[in-house]
Amino acid sequence: MPGYEVHETRLRCVLPFEAVPGELRLLRRAAVRQLSRWGMPTAAEEAELLVTELATNVIKHVGEGATATLILEWCGEVLRLEVHDKSRAAPTLKSAGCDEECGRGLHLLAALAVDWGTVITAAGKAVWCEIPSGAGRVCRRVERAAGALEHYQAASGATGLRDGGLEAGLEESAVELIADLLHWTAARGHDPDDMLDRAQMHYEAEAEAA
């Protein structure tokens, strides 16, 4: 019996853009339209937020007016977003004492994406991330959590980059933040276990609806 190969469908879209604030809205719209053409509107909200952060990173750290390219690639269960620019300087999470905007994009990438990273290319670099192609509408909660963790790290003096790196730093800060919230709950005469149960119920209900 002859063998055969099964090739996953791979769709790719290349969107050049100029890194200026006025272009971001047009870039987001173009990305959402492309995802709708591919029949995956459920991932549009997460993708729109990540496109904004990736493109804003170019404006902030490469320079306003720089030429860049957004690449959308859908393969199987994963949607990959890449932003290419002509700078070889890889983005890093700054110390927790910086202003509230610095490092926000990396926090969101780590929170929303299943994987992300930076690649040095012949022409500069690419910052990429991957999300499930069927991602649900949970990114607003994740965005709020990323912002809360960023401010929490700033208040506690943690950088989130020691030993275990960004992901481990975020996990440690999340645990500490939850512990502080339980102390806050108990100090006001409420039952911390009841609060955890209620939060779990909210999470499970939204996860089932996603």
PDB file of C-alpha atoms in Angstrom:
ATOM      1  CA  MET A   1       0.000   0.000   0.000  1.00  0.00           C
ATOM      2  CA  PRO A   2       1.621   3.267  -1.064  1.00  0.00           C
ATOM      3  CA  GLY A   3       2.335   5.830   1.615  1.00  0.00           C
ATOM      4  CA  TYR A   4       1.240   9.454   1.521  1.00  0.00           C
ATOM      5  CA  GLU A   5       1.956  12.694   3.334  1.00  0.00           C
ATOM      6  CA  VAL A   6      -0.556  15.039   4.919  1.00  0.00           C
ATOM      7  CA  HIS A   7       0.486  18.685   4.705  1.00  0.00           C
ATOM      8  CA  GLU A   8      -1.065  21.231   7.044  1.00  0.00           C
ATOM      9  CA  THR A   9      -2.576  24.271   5.398  1.00  0.00           C
ATOM     10  CA  ARG A  10      -0.301  27.285   5.852  1.00  0.00           C
ATOM     11  CA  LEU A  11      -1.653  30.752   5.074  1.00  0.00           C
ATOM     12  CA  ARG A  12       0.569  33.824   5.083  1.00  0.00           C
ATOM     13  CA  CYS A  13      -0.082  37.550   4.749  1.00  0.00           C
ATOM     14  CA  VAL A  14       2.579  40.291   4.580  1.00  0.00           C
ATOM     15  CA  LEU A  15       1.580  43.844   5.569  1.00  0.00           C
ATOM     16  CA  PRO A  16       4.275  46.556   5.246  1.00  0.00           C
ATOM     17  CA  PHE A  17       3.645  49.665   7.354  1.00  0.00           C
ATOM     18  CA  GLU A  18       5.214  52.906   8.547  1.00  0.00           C
ATOM     19  CA  ALA A  19       5.762  53.102  12.300  1.00  0.00           C
ATOM     20  CA  VAL A  20       3.683  56.185  13.080  1.00  0.00           C
ATOM     21  CA  PRO A  21       0.720  56.378  15.485  1.00  0.00           C
ATOM     22  CA  GLY A  22      -1.728  57.156  12.675  1.00  0.00           C
ATOM     23  CA  GLU A  23      -0.860  53.886  10.913  1.00  0.00           C
ATOM     24  CA  LEU A  24      -1.696  51.626  13.873  1.00  0.00           C
ATOM     25  CA  ARG A  25      -5.464  51.808  13.398  1.00  0.00           C
ATOM     26  CA  LEU A  26      -5.122  50.946   9.705  1.00  0.00           C
ATOM     27  CA  LEU A  27      -2.737  48.089  10.512  1.00  0.00           C
ATOM     28  CA  ARG A  28      -5.138  46.646  13.096  1.00  0.00           C
ATOM     29  CA  ARG A  29      -8.013  46.834  10.639  1.00  0.00           C
ATOM     30  CA  ALA A  30      -5.981  45.128   7.917  1.00  0.00           C
ATOM     31  CA  ALA A  31      -5.022  42.310  10.299  1.00  0.00           C
ATOM     32  CA  VAL A  32      -8.625  41.798  11.458  1.00  0.00           C
ATOM     33  CA  ARG A  33      -9.887  41.768   7.864  1.00  0.00           C
ATOM     34  CA  GLN A  34      -7.311  39.144   6.951  1.00  0.00           C
ATOM     35  CA  LEU A  35      -8.265  36.909   9.866  1.00  0.00           C
ATOM     36  CA  SER A  36     -11.918  37.207   8.864  1.00  0.00           C
ATOM     37  CA  ARG A  37     -11.017  36.141   5.318  1.00  0.00           C
ATOM     38  CA  TRP A  38      -9.278  33.110   6.772  1.00  0.00           C
ATOM     39  CA  GLY A  39     -12.394  32.270   8.772  1.00  0.00           C
ATOM     40  CA  MET A  40     -10.881  32.800  12.230  1.00  0.00           C
ATOM     41  CA  PRO A  41     -12.610  35.874  13.726  1.00  0.00           C
ATOM     42  CA  THR A  42     -12.448  34.401  17.251  1.00  0.00           C
ATOM     43  CA  ALA A  43      -8.716  35.209  17.404  1.00  0.00           C
ATOM     44  CA  ALA A  44      -9.164  38.774  16.121  1.00  0.00           C
ATOM     45  CA  GLU A  45      -9.404  40.496  19.523  1.00  0.00           C
ATOM     46  CA  GLU A  46      -6.187  38.966  20.835  1.00  0.00           C
ATOM     47  CA  ALA A  47      -4.414  39.525  17.510  1.00  0.00           C
ATOM     48  CA  GLU A  48      -5.538  43.164  17.361  1.00  0.00           C
ATOM     49  CA  LEU A  49      -4.112  43.861  20.809  1.00  0.00           C
ATOM     50  CA  LEU A  50      -0.809  42.119  20.023  1.00  0.00           C
ATOM     51  CA  VAL A  51      -0.445  43.880  16.670  1.00  0.00           C
ATOM     52  CA  THR A  52      -0.829  47.192  18.509  1.00  0.00           C
ATOM     53  CA  GLU A  53       1.850  46.300  21.059  1.00  0.00           C
ATOM     54  CA  LEU A  54       4.308  44.947  18.467  1.00  0.00           C
ATOM     55  CA  ALA A  55       3.916  47.984  16.213  1.00  0.00           C
ATOM     56  CA  THR A  56       4.096  50.415  19.154  1.00  0.00           C
ATOM     57  CA  ASN A  57       7.362  48.764  20.183  1.00  0.00           C
ATOM     58  CA  VAL A  58       8.829  49.769  16.799  1.00  0.00           C
ATOM     59  CA  ILE A  59       7.739  53.394  17.288  1.00  0.00           C
ATOM     60  CA  LYS A  60       9.205  53.563  20.792  1.00  0.00           C
ATOM     61  CA  HIS A  61      12.457  51.666  20.327  1.00  0.00           C
ATOM     62  CA  VAL A  62      13.325  51.954  16.625  1.00  0.00           C
ATOM     63  CA  GLY A  63      11.909  55.374  15.885  1.00  0.00           C
ATOM     64  CA  GLU A  64       8.779  57.055  14.617  1.00  0.00           C
ATOM     65  CA  GLY A  65       8.569  56.814  10.849  1.00  0.00           C
ATOM     66  CA  ALA A  66      10.658  53.635  10.613  1.00  0.00           C
ATOM     67  CA  THR A  67       9.634  51.133   7.957  1.00  0.00           C
ATOM     68  CA  ALA A  68       8.449  47.771   9.287  1.00  0.00           C
ATOM     69  CA  THR A  69       6.465  44.727   8.218  1.00  0.00           C
ATOM     70  CA  LEU A  70       3.751  42.712   9.939  1.00  0.00           C
ATOM     71  CA  ILE A  71       3.505  39.063   8.914  1.00  0.00           C
ATOM     72  CA  LEU A  72       0.472  36.939   9.814  1.00  0.00           C
ATOM     73  CA  GLU A  73       0.854  33.203   9.411  1.00  0.00           C
ATOM     74  CA  TRP A  74      -1.804  30.595  10.160  1.00  0.00           C
ATOM     75  CA  CYS A  75      -0.733  26.982  10.381  1.00  0.00           C
ATOM     76  CA  GLY A  76      -3.056  24.431  11.974  1.00  0.00           C
ATOM     77  CA  GLU A  77      -3.992  25.461  15.504  1.00  0.00           C
ATOM     78  CA  VAL A  78      -1.525  28.347  15.767  1.00  0.00           C
ATOM     79  CA  LEU A  79      -1.592  31.930  14.532  1.00  0.00           C
ATOM     80  CA  ARG A  80       1.872  33.502  14.364  1.00  0.00           C
ATOM     81  CA  LEU A  81       2.434  37.268  14.305  1.00  0.00           C
ATOM     82  CA  GLU A  82       5.819  38.736  13.385  1.00  0.00           C
ATOM     83  CA  VAL A  83       6.929  42.352  13.159  1.00  0.00           C
ATOM     84  CA  HIS A  84      10.164  42.923  11.240  1.00  0.00           C
ATOM     85  CA  ASP A  85      12.167  46.151  11.463  1.00  0.00           C
ATOM     86  CA  LYS A  86      15.684  47.301  10.554  1.00  0.00           C
ATOM     87  CA  SER A  87      17.081  47.570  14.089  1.00  0.00           C
ATOM     88  CA  ARG A  88      19.208  44.789  15.577  1.00  0.00           C
ATOM     89  CA  ALA A  89      18.536  45.931  19.166  1.00  0.00           C
ATOM     90  CA  ALA A  90      16.432  43.227  20.842  1.00  0.00           C
ATOM     91  CA  PRO A  91      13.657  44.506  23.151  1.00  0.00           C
ATOM     92  CA  THR A  92      14.147  43.910  26.875  1.00  0.00           C
ATOM     93  CA  LEU A  93      11.999  44.395  29.953  1.00  0.00           C
ATOM     94  CA  LYS A  94      13.356  47.417  31.819  1.00  0.00           C
ATOM     95  CA  SER A  95      13.621  47.676  35.562  1.00  0.00           C
ATOM     96  CA  ALA A  96      10.434  47.975  37.567  1.00  0.00           C
ATOM     97  CA  GLY A  97      11.254  51.576  38.455  1.00  0.00           C
ATOM     98  CA  CYS A  98      10.713  52.863  34.913  1.00  0.00           C
ATOM     99  CA  ASP A  99       7.574  54.640  33.759  1.00  0.00           C
ATOM    100  CA  GLU A 100       4.324  52.710  33.497  1.00  0.00           C
ATOM    101  CA  GLU A 101       4.512  52.204  29.728  1.00  0.00           C
ATOM    102  CA  CYS A 102       7.931  50.568  29.534  1.00  0.00           C
ATOM    103  CA  GLY A 103       7.914  46.811  29.305  1.00  0.00           C
ATOM    104  CA  ARG A 104       4.133  46.705  28.866  1.00  0.00           C
ATOM    105  CA  GLY A 105       4.351  45.087  25.434  1.00  0.00           C
ATOM    106  CA  LEU A 106       6.551  42.262  26.729  1.00  0.00           C
ATOM    107  CA  HIS A 107       4.227  41.654  29.674  1.00  0.00           C
ATOM    108  CA  LEU A 108       1.303  41.316  27.279  1.00  0.00           C
ATOM    109  CA  LEU A 109       3.225  39.035  24.944  1.00  0.00           C
ATOM    110  CA  ALA A 110       4.125  36.778  27.854  1.00  0.00           C
ATOM    111  CA  ALA A 111       0.547  36.823  29.170  1.00  0.00           C
ATOM    112  CA  LEU A 112      -1.364  36.365  25.914  1.00  0.00           C
ATOM    113  CA  ALA A 113       0.939  34.300  23.732  1.00  0.00           C
ATOM    114  CA  VAL A 114       1.685  30.593  24.046  1.00  0.00           C
ATOM    115  CA  ASP A 115       5.214  31.418  22.867  1.00  0.00           C
ATOM    116  CA  TRP A 116       7.159  34.494  21.751  1.00  0.00           C
ATOM    117  CA  GLY A 117      10.683  35.669  21.087  1.00  0.00           C
ATOM    118  CA  THR A 118      13.101  37.792  19.063  1.00  0.00           C
ATOM    119  CA  VAL A 119      15.133  36.736  16.032  1.00  0.00           C
ATOM    120  CA  ILE A 120      18.032  38.685  14.508  1.00  0.00           C
ATOM    121  CA  THR A 121      17.643  38.755  10.726  1.00  0.00           C
ATOM    122  CA  ALA A 122      19.855  39.797   7.823  1.00  0.00           C
ATOM    123  CA  ALA A 123      18.021  43.126   7.641  1.00  0.00           C
ATOM    124  CA  GLY A 124      17.455  43.745  11.359  1.00  0.00           C
ATOM    125  CA  LYS A 125      15.233  41.766  13.716  1.00  0.00           C
ATOM    126  CA  ALA A 126      11.812  40.179  14.076  1.00  0.00           C
ATOM    127  CA  VAL A 127       9.715  40.077  17.246  1.00  0.00           C
ATOM    128  CA  TRP A 128       7.197  37.235  17.037  1.00  0.00           C
ATOM    129  CA  CYS A 129       4.476  35.604  19.072  1.00  0.00           C
ATOM    130  CA  GLU A 130       2.012  32.749  18.655  1.00  0.00           C
ATOM    131  CA  ILE A 131      -1.567  32.425  19.889  1.00  0.00           C
ATOM    132  CA  PRO A 132      -4.154  29.657  19.441  1.00  0.00           C
ATOM    133  CA  SER A 133      -6.064  30.225  16.209  1.00  0.00           C
ATOM    134  CA  GLY A 134      -9.333  29.643  18.082  1.00  0.00           C
ATOM    135  CA  ALA A 135      -8.511  31.961  20.985  1.00  0.00           C
ATOM    136  CA  GLY A 136     -11.540  33.115  22.955  1.00  0.00           C
ATOM    137  CA  ARG A 137     -12.544  36.586  24.021  1.00  0.00           C
ATOM    138  CA  VAL A 138     -10.525  36.671  27.232  1.00  0.00           C
ATOM    139  CA  CYS A 139      -7.795  39.125  26.266  1.00  0.00           C
ATOM    140  CA  ARG A 140      -9.313  42.101  28.128  1.00  0.00           C
ATOM    141  CA  ARG A 141      -9.020  40.226  31.414  1.00  0.00           C
ATOM    142  CA  VAL A 142      -5.478  39.165  30.501  1.00  0.00           C
ATOM    143  CA  GLU A 143      -4.618  42.751  29.573  1.00  0.00           C
ATOM    144  CA  ARG A 144      -5.860  44.012  32.937  1.00  0.00           C
ATOM    145  CA  ALA A 145      -3.909  41.266  34.718  1.00  0.00           C
ATOM    146  CA  ALA A 146      -0.715  42.173  32.844  1.00  0.00           C
ATOM    147  CA  GLY A 147      -1.139  45.817  33.815  1.00  0.00           C
ATOM    148  CA  ALA A 148      -1.800  44.900  37.442  1.00  0.00           C
ATOM    149  CA  LEU A 149       1.281  42.684  37.561  1.00  0.00           C
ATOM    150  CA  GLU A 150       3.426  45.425  36.033  1.00  0.00           C
ATOM    151  CA  HIS A 151       2.341  47.948  38.662  1.00  0.00           C
ATOM    152  CA  TYR A 152       2.678  45.308  41.392  1.00  0.00           C
ATOM    153  CA  GLN A 153       6.274  44.581  40.340  1.00  0.00           C
ATOM    154  CA  ALA A 154       7.052  48.304  40.391  1.00  0.00           C
ATOM    155  CA  ALA A 155       5.607  48.673  43.893  1.00  0.00           C
ATOM    156  CA  SER A 156       7.424  45.609  45.243  1.00  0.00           C
ATOM    157  CA  GLY A 157      10.748  46.450  43.592  1.00  0.00           C
ATOM    158  CA  ALA A 158      10.939  43.167  41.646  1.00  0.00           C
ATOM    159  CA  THR A 159      12.296  43.256  38.096  1.00  0.00           C
ATOM    160  CA  GLY A 160      10.870  39.920  36.955  1.00  0.00           C
ATOM    161  CA  LEU A 161      14.110  38.981  35.190  1.00  0.00           C
ATOM    162  CA  ARG A 162      16.184  37.294  37.874  1.00  0.00           C
ATOM    163  CA  ASP A 163      17.182  33.651  37.513  1.00  0.00           C
ATOM    164  CA  GLY A 164      14.034  32.243  35.909  1.00  0.00           C
ATOM    165  CA  GLY A 165      13.522  35.033  33.376  1.00  0.00           C
ATOM    166  CA  LEU A 166      10.407  36.955  32.447  1.00  0.00           C
ATOM    167  CA  GLU A 167       7.929  34.068  32.574  1.00  0.00           C
ATOM    168  CA  ALA A 168       9.103  32.872  36.006  1.00  0.00           C
ATOM    169  CA  GLY A 169       9.075  36.469  37.270  1.00  0.00           C
ATOM    170  CA  LEU A 170       5.495  36.946  36.123  1.00  0.00           C
ATOM    171  CA  GLU A 171       4.389  33.700  37.780  1.00  0.00           C
ATOM    172  CA  GLU A 172       6.070  34.636  41.071  1.00  0.00           C
ATOM    173  CA  SER A 173       4.507  38.107  40.999  1.00  0.00           C
ATOM    174  CA  ALA A 174       1.071  36.609  40.247  1.00  0.00           C
ATOM    175  CA  VAL A 175       1.337  34.315  43.291  1.00  0.00           C
ATOM    176  CA  GLU A 176       2.448  37.188  45.523  1.00  0.00           C
ATOM    177  CA  LEU A 177      -0.349  39.415  44.232  1.00  0.00           C
ATOM    178  CA  ILE A 178      -2.967  36.728  44.934  1.00  0.00           C
ATOM    179  CA  ALA A 179      -1.532  36.253  48.444  1.00  0.00           C
ATOM    180  CA  ASP A 180      -1.723  40.004  49.099  1.00  0.00           C
ATOM    181  CA  LEU A 181      -5.344  40.065  47.911  1.00  0.00           C
ATOM    182  CA  LEU A 182      -6.181  37.241  50.332  1.00  0.00           C
ATOM    183  CA  HIS A 183      -4.586  39.200  53.183  1.00  0.00           C
ATOM    184  CA  TRP A 184      -6.611  42.256  52.105  1.00  0.00           C
ATOM    185  CA  THR A 185      -9.773  40.126  52.100  1.00  0.00           C
ATOM    186  CA  ALA A 186      -9.123  38.709  55.589  1.00  0.00           C
ATOM    187  CA  ALA A 187      -8.265  42.146  56.998  1.00  0.00           C
ATOM    188  CA  ARG A 188     -11.757  43.304  56.029  1.00  0.00           C
ATOM    189  CA  GLY A 189     -13.441  40.404  57.767  1.00  0.00           C
ATOM    190  CA  HIS A 190     -14.160  38.290  54.685  1.00  0.00           C
ATOM    191  CA  ASP A 191     -13.349  34.625  54.171  1.00  0.00           C
ATOM    192  CA  PRO A 192     -10.356  34.183  51.797  1.00  0.00           C
ATOM    193  CA  ASP A 193     -11.520  30.668  50.837  1.00  0.00           C
ATOM    194  CA  ASP A 194     -14.927  32.026  49.865  1.00  0.00           C
ATOM    195  CA  MET A 195     -13.238  34.689  47.725  1.00  0.00           C
ATOM    196  CA  LEU A 196     -11.127  32.041  45.967  1.00  0.00           C
ATOM    197  CA  ASP A 197     -14.215  29.896  45.349  1.00  0.00           C
ATOM    198  CA  ARG A 198     -16.080  32.822  43.826  1.00  0.00           C
ATOM    199  CA  ALA A 199     -13.132  33.714  41.598  1.00  0.00           C
ATOM    200  CA  GLN A 200     -12.846  30.092  40.487  1.00  0.00           C
ATOM    201  CA  MET A 201     -16.553  30.033  39.611  1.00  0.00           C
ATOM    202  CA  HIS A 202     -16.152  33.168  37.473  1.00  0.00           C
ATOM    203  CA  TYR A 203     -13.110  31.714  35.724  1.00  0.00           C
ATOM    204  CA  GLU A 204     -14.772  28.352  34.974  1.00  0.00           C
ATOM    205  CA  ALA A 205     -17.947  29.994  33.681  1.00  0.00           C
ATOM    206  CA  GLU A 206     -15.999  32.228  31.296  1.00  0.00           C
ATOM    207  CA  ALA A 207     -13.719  29.380  30.213  1.00  0.00           C
ATOM    208  CA  GLU A 208     -16.735  27.248  29.297  1.00  0.00           C
ATOM    209  CA  ALA A 209     -18.272  30.119  27.335  1.00  0.00           C
ATOM    210  CA  ALA A 210     -15.061  30.848  25.414  1.00  0.00           C
TER     211      ALA A 210
END
